[in-house]
Structure formats: C-alpha cells, structure tokens
mmCIF file with all atom_site columns, C-alpha atoms in Angstrom:
data_model
loop_
_atom_site.group_PDB
_atom_site.id
_atom_site.type_symbol
_atom_site.label_atom_id
_atom_site.label_alt_id
_atom_site.label_comp_id
_atom_site.label_asym_id
_atom_site.label_entity_id
_atom_site.label_seq_id
_atom_site.pdbx_PDB_ins_code
_atom_site.Cartn_x
_atom_site.Cartn_y
_atom_site.Cartn_z
_atom_site.occupancy
_atom_site.B_iso_or_equiv
_atom_site.pdbx_formal_charge
_atom_site.auth_seq_id
_atom_site.auth_comp_id
_atom_site.auth_asym_id
_atom_site.auth_atom_id
_atom_site.pdbx_PDB_model_num
ATOM 1  C CA . MET V 1 1  ? 4.760   5.275   8.753   1.00 0.00 ? 322 MET V CA 1
ATOM 2  C CA . LYS V 1 2  ? 4.585   4.319   12.536  1.00 0.00 ? 323 LYS V CA 1
ATOM 3  C CA . ARG V 1 3  ? 1.729   5.272   14.587  1.00 0.00 ? 324 ARG V CA 1
ATOM 4  C CA . PRO V 1 4  ? 2.458   6.719   18.011  1.00 0.00 ? 325 PRO V CA 1
ATOM 5  C CA . SER V 1 5  ? 1.765   3.919   20.712  1.00 0.00 ? 326 SER V CA 1
ATOM 6  C CA . LEU V 1 6  ? -1.307  4.416   22.813  1.00 0.00 ? 327 LEU V CA 1
ATOM 7  C CA . HIS V 1 7  ? -1.922  3.634   26.149  1.00 0.00 ? 328 HIS V CA 1
ATOM 8  C CA . PRO V 1 8  ? -3.897  0.397   26.712  1.00 0.00 ? 329 PRO V CA 1
ATOM 9  C CA . ASP V 1 9  ? -6.489  2.186   28.784  1.00 0.00 ? 330 ASP V CA 1
ATOM 10 C CA . GLU V 1 10 ? -7.234  4.258   25.805  1.00 0.00 ? 331 GLU V CA 1
ATOM 11 C CA . LEU V 1 11 ? -8.341  1.550   23.628  1.00 0.00 ? 332 LEU V CA 1
ATOM 12 C CA . ALA V 1 12 ? -11.095 0.013   26.180  1.00 0.00 ? 333 ALA V CA 1
ATOM 13 C CA . MET V 1 13 ? -14.241 1.358   25.098  1.00 0.00 ? 334 MET V CA 1
ATOM 14 C CA . GLN V 1 14 ? -17.776 0.302   25.931  1.00 0.00 ? 335 GLN V CA 1
ATOM 15 C CA . LEU V 1 15 ? -19.612 0.623   22.650  1.00 0.00 ? 336 LEU V CA 1
ATOM 16 C CA . ASP V 1 16 ? -22.925 -0.987  24.125  1.00 0.00 ? 337 ASP V CA 1
ATOM 17 C CA . ALA V 1 17 ? -22.959 1.879   26.494  1.00 0.00 ? 338 ALA V CA 1
ATOM 18 C CA . MET V 1 18 ? -23.045 4.678   23.891  1.00 0.00 ? 339 MET V CA 1
ATOM 19 C CA . LEU V 1 19 ? -26.249 6.639   22.970  1.00 0.00 ? 340 LEU V CA 1
ATOM 20 C CA . PRO V 1 20 ? -27.382 5.564   19.570  1.00 0.00 ? 341 PRO V CA 1
ATOM 21 C CA . ALA V 1 21 ? -26.479 8.885   18.055  1.00 0.00 ? 342 ALA V CA 1
ATOM 22 C CA . ASP V 1 22 ? -23.169 8.825   19.468  1.00 0.00 ? 343 ASP V CA 1
ATOM 23 C CA . ARG V 1 23 ? -22.379 5.414   18.209  1.00 0.00 ? 344 ARG V CA 1
ATOM 24 C CA . ALA V 1 24 ? -23.576 6.534   14.951  1.00 0.00 ? 345 ALA V CA 1
ATOM 25 C CA . LEU V 1 25 ? -21.224 9.499   14.760  1.00 0.00 ? 346 LEU V CA 1
ATOM 26 C CA . PHE V 1 26 ? -18.456 7.192   16.097  1.00 0.00 ? 347 PHE V CA 1
ATOM 27 C CA . ASP V 1 27 ? -19.069 4.588   13.350  1.00 0.00 ? 348 ASP V CA 1
ATOM 28 C CA . ALA V 1 28 ? -19.042 7.337   10.712  1.00 0.00 ? 349 ALA V CA 1
ATOM 29 C CA . ALA V 1 29 ? -15.649 8.812   11.963  1.00 0.00 ? 350 ALA V CA 1
ATOM 30 C CA . VAL V 1 30 ? -14.247 5.203   11.985  1.00 0.00 ? 351 VAL V CA 1
ATOM 31 C CA . ALA V 1 31 ? -15.560 4.587   8.477   1.00 0.00 ? 352 ALA V CA 1
ATOM 32 C CA . ALA V 1 32 ? -14.245 7.796   7.177   1.00 0.00 ? 353 ALA V CA 1
ATOM 33 C CA . VAL V 1 33 ? -10.578 7.019   8.686   1.00 0.00 ? 354 VAL V CA 1
ATOM 34 C CA . ALA V 1 34 ? -10.650 3.489   7.446   1.00 0.00 ? 355 ALA V CA 1
ATOM 35 C CA . GLU V 1 35 ? -11.831 4.938   3.908   1.00 0.00 ? 356 GLU V CA 1
ATOM 36 C CA . ARG V 1 36 ? -8.834  7.370   3.685   1.00 0.00 ? 357 ARG V CA 1
ATOM 37 C CA . GLN V 1 37 ? -6.286  4.605   4.751   1.00 0.00 ? 358 GLN V CA 1
ATOM 38 C CA . ALA V 1 38 ? -7.742  2.244   2.353   1.00 0.00 ? 359 ALA V CA 1
ATOM 39 C CA . LEU V 1 39 ? -7.125  4.999   -0.666  1.00 0.00 ? 360 LEU V CA 1
ATOM 40 C CA . GLY V 1 40 ? -3.409  5.310   0.704   1.00 0.00 ? 361 GLY V CA 1
ATOM 41 C CA . TRP V 1 41 ? -2.803  1.551   0.794   1.00 0.00 ? 362 TRP V CA 1
ATOM 42 C CA . ARG V 1 42 ? -4.171  1.210   -2.832  1.00 0.00 ? 363 ARG V CA 1
ATOM 43 C CA . PHE V 1 43 ? -1.830  3.904   -4.226  1.00 0.00 ? 364 PHE V CA 1
ATOM 44 C CA . ARG V 1 44 ? 0.758   2.324   -2.481  1.00 0.00 ? 365 ARG V CA 1
ATOM 45 C CA . LEU V 1 45 ? 0.284   -0.950  -4.146  1.00 0.00 ? 366 LEU V CA 1
ATOM 46 C CA . VAL V 1 46 ? -0.330  0.484   -7.630  1.00 0.00 ? 367 VAL V CA 1
ATOM 47 C CA . MET V 1 47 ? 2.903   2.408   -7.196  1.00 0.00 ? 368 MET V CA 1
ATOM 48 C CA . ILE V 1 48 ? 4.787   -0.733  -6.054  1.00 0.00 ? 369 ILE V CA 1
ATOM 49 C CA . GLU V 1 49 ? 3.622   -2.725  -8.862  1.00 0.00 ? 370 GLU V CA 1
ATOM 50 C CA . SER V 1 50 ? 4.321   -0.235  -11.315 1.00 0.00 ? 371 SER V CA 1
ATOM 51 C CA . VAL V 1 51 ? 7.759   0.107   -10.203 1.00 0.00 ? 372 VAL V CA 1
ATOM 52 C CA . MET V 1 52 ? 8.148   -3.815  -10.319 1.00 0.00 ? 373 MET V CA 1
ATOM 53 C CA . MET V 1 53 ? 6.778   -4.028  -13.859 1.00 0.00 ? 374 MET V CA 1
ATOM 54 C CA . ALA V 1 54 ? 9.179   -1.208  -15.025 1.00 0.00 ? 375 ALA V CA 1
ATOM 55 C CA . GLY V 1 55 ? 11.936  -2.946  -13.737 1.00 0.00 ? 376 GLY V CA 1
ATOM 56 C CA . LEU V 1 56 ? 11.059  -6.118  -15.305 1.00 0.00 ? 377 LEU V CA 1
ATOM 57 C CA . VAL V 1 57 ? 10.541  -4.756  -18.646 1.00 0.00 ? 378 VAL V CA 1
ATOM 58 C CA . LEU V 1 58 ? 13.917  -2.816  -18.213 1.00 0.00 ? 379 LEU V CA 1
ATOM 59 C CA . ILE V 1 59 ? 15.593  -6.243  -17.386 1.00 0.00 ? 380 ILE V CA 1
ATOM 60 C CA . ALA V 1 60 ? 14.145  -8.097  -20.296 1.00 0.00 ? 381 ALA V CA 1
ATOM 61 C CA . GLY V 1 61 ? 14.902  -5.249  -22.845 1.00 0.00 ? 382 GLY V CA 1
ATOM 62 C CA . LEU V 1 62 ? 18.532  -5.370  -21.651 1.00 0.00 ? 383 LEU V CA 1
ATOM 63 C CA . LEU V 1 63 ? 18.629  -9.162  -22.019 1.00 0.00 ? 384 LEU V CA 1
ATOM 64 C CA . VAL V 1 64 ? 17.271  -8.886  -25.343 1.00 0.00 ? 385 VAL V CA 1
ATOM 65 C CA . ASP V 1 65 ? 19.719  -6.083  -26.494 1.00 0.00 ? 386 ASP V CA 1
ATOM 66 C CA . ARG V 1 66 ? 22.588  -8.306  -25.081 1.00 0.00 ? 387 ARG V CA 1
ATOM 67 C CA . ARG V 1 67 ? 21.598  -11.209 -27.137 1.00 0.00 ? 388 ARG V CA 1
ATOM 68 C CA . ARG V 1 68 ? 21.275  -9.043  -30.434 1.00 0.00 ? 389 ARG V CA 1
ATOM 69 C CA . CYS V 1 69 ? 25.080  -7.651  -29.769 1.00 0.00 ? 390 CYS V CA 1
ATOM 70 C CA . LEU V 1 70 ? 26.111  -11.326 -29.171 1.00 0.00 ? 391 LEU V CA 1
ATOM 71 C CA . ARG V 1 71 ? 24.802  -12.453 -32.434 1.00 0.00 ? 392 ARG V CA 1
ATOM 72 C CA . ARG V 1 72 ? 26.318  -9.513  -34.227 1.00 0.00 ? 393 ARG V CA 1
ATOM 73 C CA . ARG V 1 73 ? 29.845  -10.171 -33.057 1.00 0.00 ? 394 ARG V CA 1
ATOM 74 C CA . ARG V 1 74 ? 29.915  -13.765 -34.166 1.00 0.00 ? 395 ARG V CA 1
#
C-alpha cells in the first residue's frame, strides 16, 4: 500500500498557532488514524506469523514422514 506523495509545503503546519479547541480536534483525528493503522499492522503481523508457523509445521511433518518411509524400506 503506497501512499500518494504530498507536496512538502503541505506538511509544514504551525501547531503552536492553532487554537486549543482546534488542536484537540486535530490530535483526536491523528490518534484515530494511528489507531486504525496500528490495528491493520497487527492483523498483518499475525497473518505473516501464522503462515510462517504453518510452513514450518508442514516442512517438519514432511521430514518426519520421509524418515519413516526410509526406515520401512530398509
């Protein structure tokens, strides 16, 4: 997910010059966005870990089964 690039002048904000009520609304909006993004990243990390663990279990199962097959043939 790539974000659209912003113009450098858009990022320059004077937070000290904002009114306290506006500052509180701004902080609340930023916190809400950060919380949503954090939830998405947690979900991604859990999915990646689950896929990795499933792959390790699958490989270990195949290796154990291969050893059993080799012992039976001898």
